[in-house]
Every structure is written in structure tokens, then in C-alpha cells.
Amino acid sequence: MICPRCDSDAAELLVKAPVENAWEVYLCDACNFTWRSTESEEITDPARYDRRFKIDPLSIPDLPVIPPIPKLVK
Amino acid sequence: MHYRDLREFLSLLEQENQLVRIKESVMPEPDLGAIGRAAPNLENGPAVFVEKIKGYKNSLVLNVQGSWQNHALMLNLPKDTSIKEQFFALDRLWNDYPVKPVWVTEKDAPVKENKIKEDINLFDILPLFRINKFDGGFFISKGAVISKDPEAPDDFNKENAGIYRIQVKGKDLVGIQALPFHDIAVHLRKAEESNEPLPVAICIGNDPLLNFMASTPIEYAQSEYDFTGALKGAPIELVKSETGDLDVPARSEIVLEGNILPRVRKIEGPFGEFPGSYSGARLQCEIRIHTITHRTNPIFENLYLGIPWTEIDYLLALNTSLPLYRQLKKDFPEVVAVNAMYTHGIGVIISTKSRLGGYGKAVAMRLLSTPHGMPYSKIVIVVDEFVDPFNLPQVMWAMTTRVRPSKDVVLIPNAPGMPLDPSSEPAGMQTKMIIDATTPVAPDVGRETELLEVPEKTEFWLDYLKRAMRKER
Ligand SMILES: [Zn+2]
């Protein structure tokens, strides 16, 4: 399934609603985005997801690391 | 008797007409975020208890501390107590630190009523929802995270309780933001240096005073639990976690136990943050949850944050102001009160009597070199001792009638700044601004002014009118 935020074909069903079969939640393995099937198309549709918040999966390794990983100490 | 936990506090709010119940089923999005935004827009913003959320089993409460009325009730004060009076009440309670917790057995700990140790699914317990539209996922925004110093596991004072943003990334996996200056980052660094997981307990639906203290910048070796006891006027009840030898509140609604995975950073965010804008995606830590304990019919308490003021601003208001006040007061006894309520102390108003010319600037410079003021505080306004720093019209009066811009406004460029302040550029650097709105005293000179006096018996009539208004309600 295509992730609406990073457009990777890496999204899968994470969980179904505990009751009422009301919705499903999906998780993108590439950018960790999660969304619910009942959210607006501005969230669930890759073509309509706001460009300002789109993520290029290739840029993820270059994001700042918080907090820094310390050196191993014996 | 004072409330003992979230449930009892919610009953108190309901009696005081400071809680609204929503009985009809609502959708997680966009309704829950919208409720969290709407409640503090009201002058006397109520807590909102959402009984039924579509697709979920458990209920949710929002905006528990989202008004000065609720804040006063949290401090066991009448709900119409003024902000300045709440500030001084908090200052008095602070002196009672430490009030040591008591440890109860499991049968006296409601949080142990239910235990889940396999097939963890956070969605089964927590009605998770997207708080702001472009958050990268569903966040737990009001969980107190408990951790210990791996080099001092028996030092109770170094056990930390802090509220950090937590992004749900799987049925049993969450991300956490531990900024380098947070206490948990000290624990984490020590664990990661030896490639060890750091055990944590995420406590949800806590005594409101514990959440208040978990949001308060106190010293590394001061205990949030001991402070909570001081503010409550009674010890908080703790119980041991299932694993990891942590101390968790016995009367909280839900505790998620897990480990921060050592030396792992994965994409987290964006998340709508307290300055009222999104903080972008970063590579941050992850926690694998292995155990959940919870009360029967647990209440998920979460927090909405948006453009101020929303609930988070009340959690970062007087508890940010008070430590700064106390640090200033040590060397500058003339300081009367400190209002650091604006965006976690990015904006601060200090009220002080001036010992000598330029004193206001000296006090402001001290504030800018306190541990919290150094990175956070950007705009410091200093007013006379008779100006109530919590009363913004009075502060504006001081600014408009006292400030000589050519002498009283000072800029300090390229100083430490707060990365979450979107005007910090580059992130972490900032220009500081001091506005000295005090009346000049010798050797400084100002034009002679004779202030108007408060009429005799004003206090009497103020009290009279307040009582009359209370009866009307
Ligand atoms: Zn994605």
C-alpha cells in the first residue's frame, strides 16, 4: 500500500478497531507515518497530502539525531 | 479530604461545574483534537470527559488542567483564586519539599488491577488519535515517563518523572523525544555508553499534581514524587513496576512498561509543539513496550497543544515561574514575583523594587543566566514592585509610561536560544531582549512623577464585591 506522506509502497495494516469494526490504522515502514482509514482524504490520499509535510524517504538518514548517540565506553 | 488521584479530581471538577461529559459516540479525528482546542478557548475552560469514541473500548479525558479555575482546584484552592495568589500559594507549598512517598502493596494499588504481559496492543487500551492534522502519527502527550540513573539505581532522588512526547509507531512500539538537556537523556546516555536498554514506565492518567511536577524544571537530584507530596500536602502512593525496579504511582490509570532500545534512532514527528508550530521530523529513540498494567475501565488522559493558550500552557506556567523566582530571590531579595508563563519562559515578566539605578537590567541578566533562562528566555520585561506581573494591562501600563527605549531596551545578540522557538536562528541561537520598565532610581535620573494612590478601603470593597459575585452564581 502507498504511504500518503512519503509515497513509498511500504505501508501495511497495523491494527483494526478494537470494537465495532469502525476503522483500520495503517503504518508506513519507510517513514513511520500512521493514519486511520476514516481520516479525511487530505491525510489518506497520497495525491492530496499537503506538500509541505511530504517526506522524501531518501532524506530520512540525513535527519538530525536527537539525542546524539554517545561513544561506547567499556 | 483532598483528592487522591485523577478519578477523585475529576469528581471534584464535576462538583465545581468544571467538567463536561460527552455521552454520544465521537470520531477520533477530527473531533478529539477539536475538543482539546475548544475547551481552553472558554474563559473557565472545563475538563472534557469523552465517554465513547468510535471503534475504541475506553474513555478519554482532555483539558484537565486547562483553565485557571482547574489549576486552582488542583492546588486545593477555591476556583476563583487569582493567578498571583496561586503563585504565592505554590511558593508556600514548595517549602514543604520533600514529602516522601509511601509504597503500598499490590492489593492497595488500583493500577495493578489488570496486567497484560503478552500480545501487547496499545490500541486495545488507549483511544489514540491524531492531535494536530500534520502530526506524523498518534501521540501520547501527557504520559509521565519514569526512569532511573543506571549508575545510581538505588538513589531515589535521581529517579526521574518527566513528560516527553511519545509517538505510537506500532502495537507495542513507541518513539520518545529526549532532548539532550532533559534528565532522561542523562539516564539514556549512561545506558547507551554500555549498550544497555533503559527500562522506563510511561504513566498515564496520573494525579494532576504529578503531571504538574513532571512538567516542572527542577534539579537533577530532586524527586518529582517528593515535590508532588509537598504540593498535595500528603505523600503520593507508589508501587513497584512489574520489571525494571521502577517506582510508579499506585493510583494512576495506566502504566506502560518497556525499554528504550539502545543506540537506535528512527524517524519521529513532525509534532505540533508548545510554541504553536510544528517541530519537524527527526531521528529519535524508540521504546518497546512489554507490559501494561491498568485500572479497570481505564481513563486515557491526553493533552491538546496548539497556538497558546491551550492546556499545555497551564502546565508550563507557574511551575516555570517559581524556580526562576526562587533563583533570583536568593541574590536579589527585592524581587516580588516572576511571571514566566509565556511559551515555557521564552517570555518573562519580573516585578522588583530597584535597589539602585540599572537594577532592573541586572535582575534580567541574572535571569538570562539561570539554567532554564539561559536557553529559553528571550524577552525579559522588568516592572516595579507594585506592578502585578500576572496582570498584563498593568504590565502594558509600565511599558507605556516607564520605558525610555534608547536607555531601557537592551539586545544581546547570538546568545543561547531554544531550538523549538521557530524564530531561533540557527536553531539553538537567539538574540535576547531586556525591557526595563522600572521607575529610574539614583544614580539614574527620571522625571518626577507622583503616582495615584489606591483609595482607602479598596481592599474591603474588593472583598465585598467578590463575595457578592460568588453568591450570584
Ligand atoms: Zn511513508
Coordinates of C-alpha atoms and ligand atoms in Angstrom, one line a residue:
Chain A
M1 CA 0.0 0.0 0.0
I2 CA 1.2 3.5 -0.9
C3 CA 2.1 5.8 2.1
P4 CA 0.3 9.2 1.7
R5 CA 3.2 11.0 3.2
C6 CA 6.3 9.6 1.6
D7 CA 4.7 7.7 -1.4
S8 CA 6.7 4.5 -0.6
D9 CA 4.9 1.2 -1.4
A10 CA 5.8 0.2 2.2
A11 CA 2.6 0.7 4.2
E12 CA 0.7 -2.1 5.8
L13 CA -2.3 -2.7 8.1
L14 CA -1.2 -2.0 11.7
V15 CA -4.4 -2.6 13.6
K16 CA -8.2 -2.9 13.3
A17 CA -10.5 -1.0 15.6
P18 CA -10.9 -3.0 18.8
V19 CA -14.7 -2.8 18.6
E20 CA -17.4 -2.1 16.0
N21 CA -15.1 -2.8 13.1
A22 CA -15.1 1.0 12.8
W23 CA -11.7 1.6 11.1
E24 CA -8.2 0.4 10.3
V25 CA -4.9 2.0 11.1
Y26 CA -2.0 1.8 8.6
L27 CA 1.7 2.1 9.3
C28 CA 4.4 3.1 6.7
D29 CA 7.5 1.1 7.2
A30 CA 9.6 3.7 5.4
C31 CA 8.7 6.9 7.3
N32 CA 6.7 5.6 10.3
F33 CA 3.6 7.6 9.3
T34 CA 0.4 6.2 10.7
W35 CA -3.1 7.1 9.6
R36 CA -6.7 5.9 10.1
S37 CA -8.9 4.8 7.3
T38 CA -11.6 7.3 8.4
E39 CA -9.5 10.4 8.3
S40 CA -10.0 13.0 5.6
E41 CA -8.6 12.5 2.1
E42 CA -6.1 15.3 2.8
I43 CA -4.5 12.7 5.1
T44 CA -5.2 9.4 3.5
D45 CA -4.7 10.2 -0.2
P46 CA -1.1 10.5 -1.4
A47 CA -2.1 13.0 -4.1
R48 CA -3.8 15.3 -1.6
Y49 CA -1.3 15.1 1.3
D50 CA 0.0 18.6 2.0
R51 CA 3.3 19.1 0.1
R52 CA 4.8 21.0 3.0
F53 CA 4.7 17.9 5.1
K54 CA 5.7 15.3 2.5
I55 CA 8.8 13.3 3.3
D56 CA 11.3 12.0 0.8
P57 CA 12.4 8.6 2.1
L58 CA 15.9 9.1 0.7
S59 CA 16.3 12.1 3.0
I60 CA 15.5 10.2 6.2
P61 CA 19.0 9.1 7.1
D62 CA 20.2 12.7 7.0
L63 CA 17.7 14.0 9.6
P64 CA 19.1 15.4 12.8
V65 CA 19.7 12.7 15.5
I66 CA 18.2 13.5 19.0
P67 CA 19.9 13.0 21.4
P68 CA 23.3 12.2 19.9
I69 CA 24.4 8.6 20.3
P70 CA 27.4 8.5 22.7
K71 CA 30.6 6.6 22.2
L72 CA 30.7 3.1 23.7
V73 CA 32.5 3.0 27.0
K74 CA 33.9 -0.3 28.3
Chain B
M1 CA -10.4 15.2 52.3
H2 CA -8.3 16.2 49.2
Y3 CA -8.5 14.2 46.0
R4 CA -6.1 11.2 45.9
D5 CA -6.0 10.5 42.1
L6 CA -7.3 11.6 38.7
R7 CA -10.7 10.0 39.3
E8 CA -11.3 11.9 42.5
F9 CA -10.0 15.1 40.9
L10 CA -12.5 14.6 38.1
S11 CA -15.3 14.2 40.6
L12 CA -14.2 17.4 42.3
L13 CA -14.2 19.2 38.9
E14 CA -17.7 17.9 38.2
Q15 CA -19.0 19.2 41.6
E16 CA -17.4 22.6 40.8
N17 CA -19.0 22.7 37.4
Q18 CA -15.6 22.5 35.7
L19 CA -16.1 19.2 33.8
V20 CA -18.3 18.5 30.8
R21 CA -19.3 14.9 29.9
I22 CA -19.8 13.9 26.2
K23 CA -22.1 10.9 26.1
E24 CA -22.6 10.5 22.3
S25 CA -20.0 8.5 20.4
V26 CA -17.4 10.8 18.7
M27 CA -14.9 10.1 15.9
P28 CA -11.2 10.1 16.9
E29 CA -10.5 12.5 14.1
P30 CA -11.1 15.4 13.8
D31 CA -13.3 15.6 16.9
L32 CA -10.9 14.7 19.7
G33 CA -8.3 17.3 18.7
A34 CA -11.1 19.8 18.1
I35 CA -12.4 19.2 21.6
G36 CA -9.0 19.8 23.1
R37 CA -8.6 23.0 21.2
A38 CA -12.1 24.3 22.0
A39 CA -12.1 23.7 25.8
P40 CA -9.4 26.1 26.8
N41 CA -10.8 28.8 24.5
L42 CA -13.5 29.2 27.1
E43 CA -12.8 31.6 29.9
N44 CA -13.3 29.0 32.6
G45 CA -12.2 26.0 30.4
P46 CA -13.7 22.7 31.7
A47 CA -12.1 19.3 31.6
V48 CA -13.9 17.2 28.9
F49 CA -14.7 13.6 29.6
V50 CA -15.4 11.7 26.3
E51 CA -17.2 8.6 27.3
K52 CA -17.4 6.8 23.9
I53 CA -15.0 7.0 21.0
K54 CA -15.9 5.2 17.8
G55 CA -14.0 1.9 17.5
Y56 CA -12.5 2.1 21.0
K57 CA -13.4 0.5 24.3
N58 CA -12.1 3.0 26.8
S59 CA -12.9 6.7 27.5
L60 CA -10.7 9.8 27.3
V61 CA -10.4 13.0 29.3
L62 CA -8.9 16.2 27.9
N63 CA -8.1 19.6 29.3
V64 CA -7.9 18.5 32.9
Q65 CA -5.7 21.5 33.8
G66 CA -6.8 23.8 31.0
S67 CA -8.1 26.8 33.0
W68 CA -7.0 28.9 36.0
Q69 CA -10.1 27.5 37.8
N70 CA -9.0 23.9 37.3
H71 CA -5.4 24.9 38.2
A72 CA -6.6 26.5 41.5
L73 CA -8.7 23.4 42.3
M74 CA -5.6 21.2 41.6
L75 CA -3.8 23.3 44.3
N76 CA -6.8 22.7 46.6
L77 CA -7.7 26.4 46.4
P78 CA -11.1 28.0 45.6
K79 CA -11.6 28.1 41.9
D80 CA -11.7 31.9 41.7
T81 CA -8.2 32.3 43.2
S82 CA -6.2 34.9 41.2
I83 CA -3.1 33.9 39.4
K84 CA -0.8 35.9 41.7
E85 CA -2.4 34.3 44.7
Q86 CA -2.0 30.9 43.2
F87 CA 1.7 31.8 42.6
F88 CA 2.3 32.7 46.2
A89 CA 0.3 29.6 47.4
L90 CA 2.6 27.4 45.3
D91 CA 5.6 29.2 46.7
R92 CA 4.5 28.3 50.2
L93 CA 3.8 24.7 49.4
W94 CA 7.2 24.5 47.7
N95 CA 8.8 24.9 51.2
D96 CA 7.3 21.6 52.3
Y97 CA 9.6 19.7 49.9
P98 CA 10.4 16.9 50.4
V99 CA 7.3 14.9 51.4
K100 CA 8.4 11.3 50.9
P101 CA 6.0 8.9 49.1
V102 CA 4.7 5.8 50.7
W103 CA 4.9 2.4 49.0
V104 CA 1.8 0.3 49.0
T105 CA 1.3 -3.4 48.3
E106 CA -0.1 -4.6 45.1
K107 CA -3.6 -5.2 46.5
D108 CA -3.8 -1.5 47.5
A109 CA -2.6 -0.3 44.1
P110 CA -5.5 0.1 41.7
V111 CA -3.1 0.3 38.7
K112 CA -2.3 -3.4 39.3
E113 CA -6.0 -4.4 38.8
N114 CA -5.2 -5.7 35.3
K115 CA -2.0 -6.9 33.8
I116 CA -1.1 -7.6 30.2
K117 CA 2.2 -9.3 29.5
E118 CA 1.7 -10.7 26.0
D119 CA 0.2 -9.7 22.7
I120 CA 0.5 -6.0 23.7
N121 CA -1.8 -3.8 21.6
L122 CA -1.8 -0.2 22.7
F123 CA -4.9 0.5 20.7
D124 CA -6.8 -2.0 22.9
I125 CA -6.3 0.1 25.9
L126 CA -5.7 3.7 24.7
P127 CA -8.2 5.6 22.4
L128 CA -5.3 7.0 20.4
F129 CA -5.9 9.9 18.0
R130 CA -4.1 12.5 15.9
I131 CA -3.8 15.6 17.9
N132 CA -2.9 18.1 15.1
K133 CA -3.5 17.5 11.5
F134 CA 0.1 17.1 10.3
D135 CA 1.4 15.2 13.3
G136 CA 3.3 12.2 12.0
G137 CA 1.1 9.8 13.9
F138 CA -0.9 9.4 17.1
F139 CA 0.8 10.8 20.2
I140 CA 0.7 10.2 23.9
S141 CA 1.2 13.8 25.1
K142 CA 0.6 13.6 28.8
G143 CA 2.4 10.5 30.0
A144 CA 4.9 10.8 32.8
V145 CA 8.0 8.8 31.9
I146 CA 9.8 7.2 34.9
S147 CA 13.5 6.2 34.6
K148 CA 16.5 5.6 36.8
D149 CA 20.1 6.6 36.7
P150 CA 21.8 3.4 35.6
E151 CA 24.9 4.3 37.7
A152 CA 22.8 5.1 40.8
P153 CA 19.8 2.7 40.6
D154 CA 19.2 3.0 44.4
D155 CA 19.2 6.8 44.5
F156 CA 15.5 7.6 44.7
N157 CA 16.2 11.3 44.2
K158 CA 17.8 10.7 40.8
E159 CA 14.8 8.7 39.6
N160 CA 13.1 10.9 37.1
A161 CA 9.5 11.6 36.1
G162 CA 9.2 13.7 33.0
I163 CA 6.5 14.4 30.4
Y164 CA 8.0 13.7 27.0
R165 CA 6.2 13.5 23.7
I166 CA 5.6 9.9 22.7
Q167 CA 4.6 8.8 19.1
V168 CA 2.8 5.4 18.7
K169 CA 4.7 3.5 15.9
G170 CA 3.3 0.0 16.4
K171 CA 1.1 -2.1 18.6
D172 CA 3.9 -2.3 21.1
L173 CA 6.4 0.3 19.8
V174 CA 6.6 4.0 20.6
G175 CA 9.1 6.8 19.8
I176 CA 10.1 9.3 22.5
Q177 CA 11.7 12.7 22.3
A178 CA 14.5 13.0 24.9
L179 CA 16.2 16.4 24.3
P180 CA 19.8 16.5 25.4
F181 CA 19.1 18.8 28.3
H182 CA 16.3 16.6 29.7
D183 CA 17.0 14.5 32.7
I184 CA 16.0 11.3 30.9
A185 CA 18.7 12.0 28.3
V186 CA 21.3 11.8 31.1
H187 CA 20.0 8.3 32.1
L188 CA 19.9 7.3 28.5
R189 CA 23.4 8.4 27.7
K190 CA 24.8 6.2 30.6
A191 CA 22.8 3.2 29.4
E192 CA 23.8 3.7 25.8
E193 CA 27.5 4.1 26.7
S194 CA 27.4 0.4 27.7
N195 CA 24.9 -0.6 25.0
E196 CA 22.2 -1.4 27.6
P197 CA 18.4 -0.9 27.2
L198 CA 17.0 1.7 29.6
P199 CA 13.9 0.5 31.5
V200 CA 11.1 3.1 31.5
A201 CA 7.5 3.2 32.7
I202 CA 5.1 5.6 31.0
C203 CA 2.4 6.5 33.5
I204 CA -0.9 7.9 32.1
G205 CA -3.9 9.3 33.9
N206 CA -1.9 10.5 36.9
D207 CA -2.6 12.7 39.9
P208 CA -2.7 16.1 38.3
L209 CA 0.0 17.4 40.7
L210 CA 2.3 14.7 39.5
N211 CA 1.8 15.7 35.9
F212 CA 2.3 19.3 37.0
M213 CA 5.6 18.4 38.7
A214 CA 6.7 16.1 35.8
S215 CA 6.4 19.3 33.6
T216 CA 8.5 21.4 36.0
P217 CA 12.2 22.1 35.6
I218 CA 13.7 21.1 38.9
E219 CA 17.2 20.0 39.7
Y220 CA 18.6 16.7 38.6
A221 CA 18.7 15.2 42.0
Q222 CA 15.3 16.4 43.2
S223 CA 12.4 14.0 43.2
E224 CA 9.2 14.8 41.4
Y225 CA 7.4 12.4 43.7
D226 CA 8.7 14.3 46.8
F227 CA 7.5 17.5 45.3
T228 CA 4.1 16.1 44.4
G229 CA 3.8 15.1 48.1
A230 CA 4.7 18.6 49.1
L231 CA 2.1 20.2 46.8
K232 CA -0.6 17.6 47.8
G233 CA 0.1 18.0 51.5
A234 CA 0.2 14.2 51.7
P235 CA 2.5 11.5 50.4
I236 CA 1.9 10.1 46.9
E237 CA 1.3 6.3 46.9
L238 CA 3.8 4.3 44.8
V239 CA 4.2 0.7 43.9
K240 CA 7.0 -1.2 42.2
S241 CA 6.8 -1.7 38.4
E242 CA 6.5 -5.3 37.2
T243 CA 10.0 -5.2 35.7
G244 CA 12.9 -2.8 35.8
D245 CA 12.6 -1.9 39.5
L246 CA 10.9 1.4 38.9
D247 CA 8.6 3.3 41.2
V248 CA 5.2 4.0 39.7
P249 CA 2.1 5.8 41.0
A250 CA -0.2 3.2 42.6
R251 CA -3.4 5.2 41.7
S252 CA -2.6 6.1 38.0
E253 CA -4.9 4.8 35.3
I254 CA -2.4 3.0 33.1
V255 CA 1.3 2.2 33.2
L256 CA 3.2 1.1 30.0
E257 CA 6.5 -0.6 30.8
G258 CA 9.2 -1.1 28.3
N259 CA 12.8 -0.4 27.3
I260 CA 14.4 2.3 25.3
L261 CA 16.3 0.4 22.6
P262 CA 20.0 1.3 23.0
R263 CA 21.8 3.2 20.2
V264 CA 18.7 3.2 17.9
R265 CA 17.2 6.3 16.3
K266 CA 14.3 6.2 13.9
I267 CA 12.2 8.9 12.2
E268 CA 9.7 10.6 14.6
G269 CA 7.4 13.6 14.0
P270 CA 6.5 16.2 13.0
F271 CA 4.5 17.1 16.0
G272 CA 2.6 20.3 16.8
E273 CA 4.6 21.7 19.7
F274 CA 4.1 24.2 22.6
P275 CA 5.3 27.3 20.7
G276 CA 2.3 26.9 18.5
S277 CA 4.1 25.5 15.4
Y278 CA 5.2 22.0 14.2
S279 CA 8.6 20.8 15.0
G280 CA 9.9 18.8 12.1
A281 CA 10.8 15.1 11.7
R282 CA 14.0 13.9 13.5
L283 CA 15.7 10.6 14.2
Q284 CA 14.7 9.8 17.8
C285 CA 14.7 7.0 20.4
E286 CA 12.2 4.1 20.4
I287 CA 10.7 2.1 23.3
R288 CA 9.5 -1.5 23.1
I289 CA 6.5 -1.9 25.4
H290 CA 6.4 -5.4 27.1
T291 CA 3.9 -4.9 29.9
I292 CA 0.8 -2.9 30.6
T293 CA -0.9 -2.6 34.0
H294 CA -4.2 -0.6 34.3
R295 CA -7.2 0.1 36.4
T296 CA -10.4 -1.5 35.4
N297 CA -12.1 0.7 32.8
P298 CA -9.0 2.9 32.5
I299 CA -9.3 6.5 31.6
F300 CA -6.9 7.7 28.9
E301 CA -5.8 11.3 29.7
N302 CA -4.2 13.2 26.9
L303 CA -3.3 16.7 26.1
Y304 CA -4.0 19.0 23.2
L305 CA -1.4 21.6 22.3
G306 CA -1.9 24.5 19.9
I307 CA -1.3 28.2 19.5
P308 CA -1.4 29.5 23.1
W309 CA -3.3 29.3 25.2
T310 CA -4.1 25.6 25.4
E311 CA -3.8 23.2 28.3
I312 CA 0.0 22.8 28.0
D313 CA 0.4 26.5 28.8
Y314 CA -1.1 25.9 32.2
L315 CA 1.3 23.0 32.8
L316 CA 4.3 25.3 31.9
A317 CA 3.1 28.4 33.7
L318 CA 3.6 28.8 37.5
N319 CA 5.9 25.8 37.7
T320 CA 8.2 27.5 35.3
S321 CA 7.9 30.8 37.1
L322 CA 8.5 29.6 40.6
P323 CA 12.0 28.1 40.3
L324 CA 13.1 31.2 38.4
Y325 CA 11.6 33.4 41.1
R326 CA 13.5 31.4 43.8
Q327 CA 16.8 31.5 42.0
L328 CA 16.5 35.3 41.5
K329 CA 15.3 35.9 45.1
K330 CA 18.5 34.3 46.5
D331 CA 20.7 37.2 45.3
F332 CA 18.1 39.9 44.6
P333 CA 15.8 39.9 47.6
E334 CA 13.9 42.9 46.2
V335 CA 12.2 40.6 43.6
V336 CA 8.5 40.3 44.3
A337 CA 7.3 37.9 41.7
V338 CA 8.2 36.3 38.4
N339 CA 5.7 35.5 35.6
A340 CA 7.4 33.1 33.1
M341 CA 4.1 31.9 31.7
Y342 CA 4.7 32.7 28.1
T343 CA 5.8 29.8 26.0
H344 CA 7.6 28.0 28.8
G345 CA 9.5 31.0 29.8
I346 CA 10.5 32.3 26.4
G347 CA 8.8 35.5 27.6
V348 CA 9.2 36.5 31.3
I349 CA 8.0 39.5 33.4
I350 CA 9.8 40.2 36.6
S351 CA 8.4 42.5 39.3
T352 CA 11.1 44.0 41.6
K353 CA 11.9 47.0 43.7
S354 CA 15.1 48.8 42.5
R355 CA 18.0 49.0 44.9
L356 CA 19.9 51.3 42.7
G357 CA 20.0 52.7 39.1
G358 CA 20.0 50.0 36.5
Y359 CA 18.9 47.3 38.9
G360 CA 16.1 46.1 36.6
K361 CA 18.7 45.2 34.0
A362 CA 20.9 43.4 36.5
V363 CA 18.0 41.3 37.6
A364 CA 17.2 40.5 34.0
M365 CA 20.7 39.5 33.2
R366 CA 20.7 37.1 36.2
L367 CA 17.5 35.6 34.9
L368 CA 19.2 35.1 31.5
S369 CA 22.0 33.1 33.1
T370 CA 19.8 30.7 35.2
P371 CA 19.8 27.1 33.9
H372 CA 16.3 27.5 32.4
G373 CA 16.5 31.2 31.4
M374 CA 19.8 30.7 29.5
P375 CA 18.3 28.6 26.7
Y376 CA 14.7 29.5 26.9
S377 CA 14.2 33.1 27.9
K378 CA 14.3 35.6 25.0
I379 CA 12.2 38.6 26.1
V380 CA 12.5 39.8 29.7
I381 CA 10.4 42.7 30.9
V382 CA 11.1 44.1 34.3
V383 CA 8.5 46.1 36.2
D384 CA 8.3 47.9 39.5
E385 CA 7.4 46.1 42.7
F386 CA 3.8 47.5 42.8
V387 CA 3.0 46.2 39.3
D388 CA 1.4 42.7 39.2
P389 CA 3.4 40.8 36.6
F390 CA 0.5 38.5 36.0
N391 CA -1.8 41.4 35.1
L392 CA -0.9 42.2 31.5
P393 CA -2.8 45.6 31.4
Q394 CA -0.7 46.7 34.4
V395 CA 2.5 45.5 32.6
M396 CA 1.5 47.4 29.5
W397 CA 0.9 50.5 31.6
A398 CA 4.5 50.1 32.9
M399 CA 5.8 49.6 29.4
T400 CA 4.0 52.7 28.0
T401 CA 4.8 55.0 30.9
R402 CA 8.2 53.9 32.1
V403 CA 10.3 52.7 29.2
R404 CA 12.8 55.1 27.6
P405 CA 13.6 53.0 24.5
S406 CA 17.1 54.5 24.0
K407 CA 18.2 53.5 27.5
D408 CA 15.9 50.8 28.7
V409 CA 15.8 48.3 25.8
V410 CA 18.9 46.1 25.5
L411 CA 19.7 43.5 22.9
I412 CA 22.2 40.7 23.4
P413 CA 22.9 39.1 20.0
N414 CA 24.0 35.5 19.3
A415 CA 23.1 34.1 22.8
P416 CA 21.8 30.6 23.6
G417 CA 18.2 30.0 22.4
M418 CA 15.5 27.4 22.4
P419 CA 15.5 25.2 19.2
L420 CA 11.7 24.8 19.4
D421 CA 11.3 28.6 19.2
P422 CA 10.7 29.0 15.4
S423 CA 12.5 32.4 15.4
S424 CA 15.6 30.8 16.9
E425 CA 18.2 31.0 14.0
P426 CA 20.2 29.0 13.6
A427 CA 18.1 26.6 15.8
G428 CA 19.6 27.0 19.3
M429 CA 20.8 30.6 18.9
Q430 CA 18.9 33.7 19.8
T431 CA 19.1 37.4 20.5
K432 CA 18.0 38.2 24.0
M433 CA 15.9 41.4 24.7
I434 CA 15.6 43.1 28.0
I435 CA 13.0 45.8 28.5
D436 CA 13.5 47.6 31.8
A437 CA 10.1 49.2 32.6
T438 CA 11.0 50.1 36.2
T439 CA 11.0 53.7 37.5
P440 CA 14.5 55.1 37.5
V441 CA 16.2 55.4 40.9
A442 CA 19.5 57.1 41.9
P443 CA 22.1 57.4 40.5
D444 CA 19.9 57.1 37.4
V445 CA 17.6 60.0 36.9
G446 CA 14.0 60.2 35.6
R447 CA 11.3 62.9 35.5
E448 CA 9.5 63.4 38.7
T449 CA 6.1 61.6 38.8
E450 CA 3.6 61.4 41.6
L451 CA 1.6 58.1 41.4
L452 CA -2.1 58.0 42.1
E453 CA -2.9 56.3 45.3
V454 CA -5.3 53.4 45.8
P455 CA -8.3 54.8 47.7
E456 CA -8.6 53.8 51.4
K457 CA -10.9 50.8 51.9
T458 CA -10.4 49.4 48.4
E459 CA -9.4 46.0 49.8
F460 CA -12.6 45.9 51.8
W461 CA -14.8 46.7 48.8
L462 CA -12.9 44.3 46.6
D463 CA -13.6 41.5 49.1
Y464 CA -17.2 42.6 49.4
L465 CA -17.8 42.6 45.6
K466 CA -16.1 39.2 45.2
R467 CA -18.4 37.7 47.8
A468 CA -21.4 39.3 46.2
M469 CA -20.4 37.8 42.9
R470 CA -20.0 34.4 44.3
K471 CA -23.5 34.4 45.8
E472 CA -24.9 35.2 42.5
R473 CA -23.6 32.0 40.9
Ligands
ZN1 ZN 5.8 6.8 4.5

